[in-house]
C-alpha positions as MATLAB code, in Angstrom:
seq = 'MSSFRFFRLSGLLNISVAISKDGKSATVRLPGLGIDDFNRAGGVAIWRVLHWFSWSRIAAYHVKDADFGSSFLEYDKMTSDVFTFMASTRTTVNSAFYHLLESSSPPVLSIKLHLGYIGASSLNSVAVLSDINSGSILAQNVNQVVCIDKTTRKPTPIPDWWKQKYESFVEENERLVLPLLNVPVQNIYKYDLKVSWNNTDVYKHVNYQSYIKYCFDAAMDAVNREFYSGFRDDILNYNVKSIDCSYKGESVAGDLITVVTWQNVETPSVLHFSIEKQENVVFQSSVEFYL';
ca = [
      56.511   -9.064  -54.145;
      60.246   -8.657  -54.797;
      61.864   -5.234  -55.176;
      62.919   -6.086  -58.730;
      59.412   -7.127  -59.755;
      57.857   -4.004  -58.253;
      60.485   -1.851  -59.966;
      59.319   -3.243  -63.316;
      55.652   -2.826  -62.417;
      56.154    0.762  -61.275;
      57.587    1.587  -64.689;
      54.666   -0.044  -66.478;
      52.184    1.768  -64.237;
      53.982    5.121  -64.594;
      54.580    5.439  -60.840;
      57.543    7.669  -59.974;
      59.317    8.101  -56.628;
      61.414   11.078  -55.518;
      63.180   11.163  -52.142;
      63.907   14.546  -50.564;
      67.547   15.632  -50.278;
      67.552   15.099  -46.513;
      65.969   11.670  -46.940;
      63.122   12.461  -44.559;
      60.281   12.267  -47.069;
      59.388   10.608  -50.337;
      56.895   11.791  -52.931;
      55.136    9.248  -55.123;
      53.400   10.483  -58.246;
      50.377    8.371  -59.132;
      49.460    7.413  -62.695;
      46.006    9.013  -62.562;
      42.448    7.832  -62.108;
      41.368    4.591  -63.750;
      37.988    3.018  -64.354;
      38.513    0.613  -61.428;
      38.813    3.553  -59.024;
      35.095    4.316  -59.308;
      32.249    2.637  -57.456;
      28.767    1.891  -58.756;
      27.510    5.321  -57.617;
      30.070    7.097  -59.809;
      32.349    8.273  -56.984;
      35.891    7.247  -56.150;
      35.732    4.182  -53.899;
      37.235    4.657  -50.437;
      38.964    1.274  -50.652;
      40.725    2.506  -53.767;
      41.978    5.570  -51.888;
      43.469    3.257  -49.271;
      44.890    1.212  -52.126;
      46.705    4.337  -53.428;
      48.237    4.884  -50.014;
      49.340    1.247  -49.808;
      50.885    1.151  -53.271;
      52.639    4.447  -52.676;
      54.325    2.982  -49.611;
      55.313   -0.138  -51.530;
      56.740    2.008  -54.321;
      58.703    4.264  -51.968;
      60.014    1.293  -49.998;
      61.052   -0.804  -52.995;
      61.932    1.518  -55.880;
      65.484    2.838  -55.622;
      65.816    6.580  -56.152;
      68.634    7.005  -58.682;
      69.771   10.337  -57.218;
      69.525    9.199  -53.595;
      71.050    5.764  -54.134;
      68.534    3.712  -52.138;
      64.859    3.157  -51.521;
      63.041    5.363  -48.996;
      64.365    4.752  -45.457;
      66.083    1.564  -46.709;
      62.812   -0.084  -45.784;
      63.414   -2.980  -48.153;
      66.711   -3.714  -46.386;
      65.112   -3.430  -42.934;
      62.354   -5.891  -43.856;
      64.684   -8.447  -45.434;
      64.818  -10.269  -42.070;
      61.357   -9.444  -40.681;
      57.775   -9.180  -41.853;
      55.712   -6.081  -41.195;
      51.984   -6.593  -40.649;
      49.400   -3.849  -40.608;
      47.937   -3.267  -37.158;
      45.767   -0.201  -37.715;
      45.110    2.664  -40.100;
      43.383    6.013  -39.866;
      42.366    7.895  -42.998;
      40.762   11.330  -43.162;
      39.343   12.662  -46.415;
      38.880   16.388  -47.021;
      35.719   17.581  -48.743;
      37.890   18.960  -51.588;
      38.556   15.369  -52.641;
      34.936   14.916  -53.673;
      35.094   17.961  -55.974;
      38.028   16.626  -58.016;
      35.833   15.524  -60.889;
      34.281   18.991  -61.207;
      37.556   20.410  -62.522;
      37.954   21.040  -66.252;
      41.314   19.244  -66.197;
      42.073   15.795  -64.743;
      43.769   15.800  -61.324;
      47.463   14.986  -61.010;
      47.797   13.063  -57.781;
      50.822   12.608  -55.558;
      51.400   11.152  -52.106;
      54.092   12.427  -49.747;
      55.354   10.048  -47.055;
      57.258   10.551  -43.812;
      57.922    8.666  -40.594;
      55.385    9.307  -37.862;
      56.473    6.994  -35.063;
      59.080    4.395  -34.093;
      58.551    2.177  -31.062;
      60.126   -1.034  -29.783;
      58.539   -3.364  -32.340;
      56.127   -1.109  -34.230;
      56.233    2.020  -36.351;
      53.965    4.165  -38.442;
      54.232    6.317  -41.505;
      52.091    9.288  -42.506;
      50.968    9.753  -46.103;
      49.381   12.905  -47.523;
      47.454   12.831  -50.814;
      47.509   16.050  -52.858;
      46.418   17.339  -56.243;
      49.473   18.858  -57.922;
      47.337   21.034  -60.231;
      45.433   22.828  -57.466;
      47.847   22.323  -54.597;
      44.952   21.007  -52.502;
      45.539   18.474  -49.742;
      42.904   15.807  -50.307;
      43.450   13.114  -47.690;
      45.810   11.833  -45.019;
      46.568    8.300  -43.908;
      48.435    6.961  -40.872;
      49.540    3.345  -41.134;
      50.721    1.471  -38.015;
      52.664   -1.762  -38.605;
      54.271   -4.343  -36.327;
      57.551   -6.147  -37.029;
      57.061   -9.921  -37.020;
      59.753  -12.588  -36.770;
      59.696  -14.736  -39.911;
      60.235  -17.935  -37.943;
      58.147  -17.525  -34.794;
      55.498  -15.285  -36.409;
      55.515  -13.199  -33.232;
      56.326   -9.486  -32.701;
      60.048   -8.783  -32.746;
      62.103   -5.638  -32.073;
      62.825   -3.267  -34.938;
      66.439   -3.831  -36.103;
      68.788   -1.658  -34.019;
      70.746   -0.305  -36.981;
      67.580    0.959  -38.662;
      66.127    2.448  -35.513;
      69.351    4.315  -34.673;
      69.700    5.625  -38.211;
      66.132    6.828  -38.758;
      64.709    7.617  -35.318;
      65.563   11.306  -35.776;
      63.374   11.375  -38.917;
      60.183   10.905  -36.877;
      57.834   13.909  -36.914;
      54.601   13.432  -34.939;
      55.929   10.697  -32.599;
      52.390    9.430  -31.987;
      51.544    5.745  -32.009;
      48.189    4.945  -33.612;
      46.233    2.859  -31.130;
      42.601    2.045  -31.870;
      40.719    0.590  -28.891;
      38.607   -2.522  -29.339;
      35.020   -1.684  -30.237;
      32.501   -3.099  -27.814;
      29.760   -4.693  -29.893;
      26.326   -3.871  -28.420;
      23.871   -6.613  -27.624;
      20.920   -4.852  -29.243;
      20.359   -2.687  -32.342;
      22.946   -4.488  -34.449;
      22.730   -5.827  -37.989;
      24.520   -9.008  -39.103;
      25.707   -9.884  -42.581;
      27.154  -13.339  -43.299;
      29.510  -14.258  -46.123;
      32.119  -16.758  -47.254;
      35.658  -15.638  -48.106;
      36.690  -16.295  -51.704;
      40.224  -16.726  -53.047;
      39.862  -13.477  -54.953;
      39.752  -11.638  -51.620;
      43.165  -12.887  -50.448;
      46.710  -11.507  -50.753;
      50.122  -13.041  -51.457;
      50.129  -14.552  -47.941;
      46.735  -16.171  -48.708;
      45.066  -14.033  -46.025;
      42.127  -11.712  -46.645;
      43.607   -8.360  -47.677;
      42.727   -5.002  -46.163;
      40.682   -3.815  -49.162;
      38.448   -6.878  -48.941;
      37.614   -6.214  -45.295;
      36.552   -2.677  -46.147;
      34.442   -3.932  -49.039;
      32.797   -6.443  -46.687;
      31.872   -3.569  -44.364;
      30.307   -1.568  -47.175;
      28.456   -4.656  -48.438;
      27.027   -5.111  -44.959;
      26.162   -1.415  -44.780;
      24.378   -1.587  -48.132;
      22.367   -4.577  -46.952;
      21.487   -2.682  -43.774;
      20.479    0.409  -45.777;
      18.351   -1.748  -48.053;
      16.484   -3.009  -44.988;
      16.224    0.525  -43.529;
      18.277   -0.423  -40.475;
      20.212    2.853  -40.140;
      18.682    6.250  -39.454;
      19.449    8.900  -42.088;
      20.961    6.575  -44.713;
      18.799    5.822  -47.743;
      18.990    4.285  -51.243;
      22.719    3.444  -51.523;
      25.498    3.639  -48.927;
      27.898    4.676  -51.714;
      25.932    7.908  -52.208;
      27.462    9.107  -48.929;
      31.016   10.440  -48.949;
      33.459    9.160  -46.352;
      34.940   11.748  -43.999;
      37.170    9.388  -42.033;
      37.757    5.682  -41.634;
      39.576    3.827  -38.860;
      40.590    0.200  -39.377;
      42.164   -2.238  -36.934;
      43.359   -5.734  -37.720;
      42.856   -8.220  -34.897;
      43.184  -11.600  -36.575;
      43.294  -13.472  -39.847;
      40.856  -15.139  -42.197;
      41.450  -17.206  -45.322;
      39.582  -18.512  -48.333;
      36.650  -20.686  -47.342;
      36.141  -19.080  -43.938;
      32.609  -18.163  -42.931;
      32.604  -14.705  -41.396;
      30.007  -12.311  -40.046;
      30.010   -8.535  -40.348;
      28.266   -6.942  -37.366;
      27.330   -3.299  -37.859;
      25.628   -0.629  -35.777;
      25.108    3.114  -35.798;
      26.733    5.402  -33.245;
      23.965    6.684  -30.982;
      25.646   10.004  -30.138;
      27.036   10.637  -33.636;
      24.638    9.140  -36.226;
      27.043    9.957  -39.077;
      29.372    7.235  -37.733;
      28.832    3.559  -38.538;
      30.754    0.821  -36.760;
      31.733   -2.615  -38.054;
      33.137   -5.722  -36.411;
      34.054   -8.709  -38.568;
      34.032  -11.991  -36.680;
      35.055  -15.554  -37.385;
      33.730  -18.182  -34.987;
      32.884  -15.320  -32.588;
      36.491  -14.053  -32.638;
      37.125  -10.525  -33.915;
      39.424  -10.352  -36.956;
      38.781   -6.783  -38.121;
      37.015   -3.648  -36.899;
      36.263   -0.313  -38.499;
      34.528    2.971  -37.752;
      33.453    5.101  -40.690;
      32.275    8.705  -40.474;
      30.329   10.120  -43.407;
      29.644   13.644  -44.618;
      25.914   14.045  -44.056;
];
């Protein structure tokens, strides 16, 4: 999506971006909850929360702040010659998030972004979701991306000018690395499906939200067959405490994929997922629930 097109969309969606005076952070004010944010159990869907984080980054990176004179971190300029592909994400959700709907007034949501890490060819940003009305911090998301050469489609160094200009903006300086999950041989549940076009993004690859939905579809099927211990009725009745996602490969419309899921033996509140295509891992996730 071009910067100009997103600028128009952000106005239509009532998304505003404000960059701090020192340029080290950007705050994106969200338009509010919509009917599509809720799942069948009446709660806010976790994939929608990740969607808020994603759109907030896109807004900050592509909407020029009139007072600041550029987009956040000049990210749109930096990515004019390279792609950035998501490698991994970690999202933690505070229990206060699940009490939002108990308030007498609707929440006013904002997401504050800052740089968390810059490496040779990868970087991450940290996003914090808050309710402006209560001042409560609701969730945090770390998003690790890799710079990819547009011609070779292989990792490429971050542009020197950008790295030199913004390296001092980094706060945590921690790279998000999620180790490969070893799929057990026994006590696993498999869920097969075919990728539809509706699950793909502008690059015609399955998008991150779809992978998460696949995991929860598999979990619901497993719950329905009483595969897990301690999970009953509907997987969406259980609130997510944290979710780790790692992207190992690609899948496209028409692909036949299998979601393999199992329950952590030592921590039963954690469910693991590995999505495979022709026995090759394309996506993995670990989800911890409030039980």
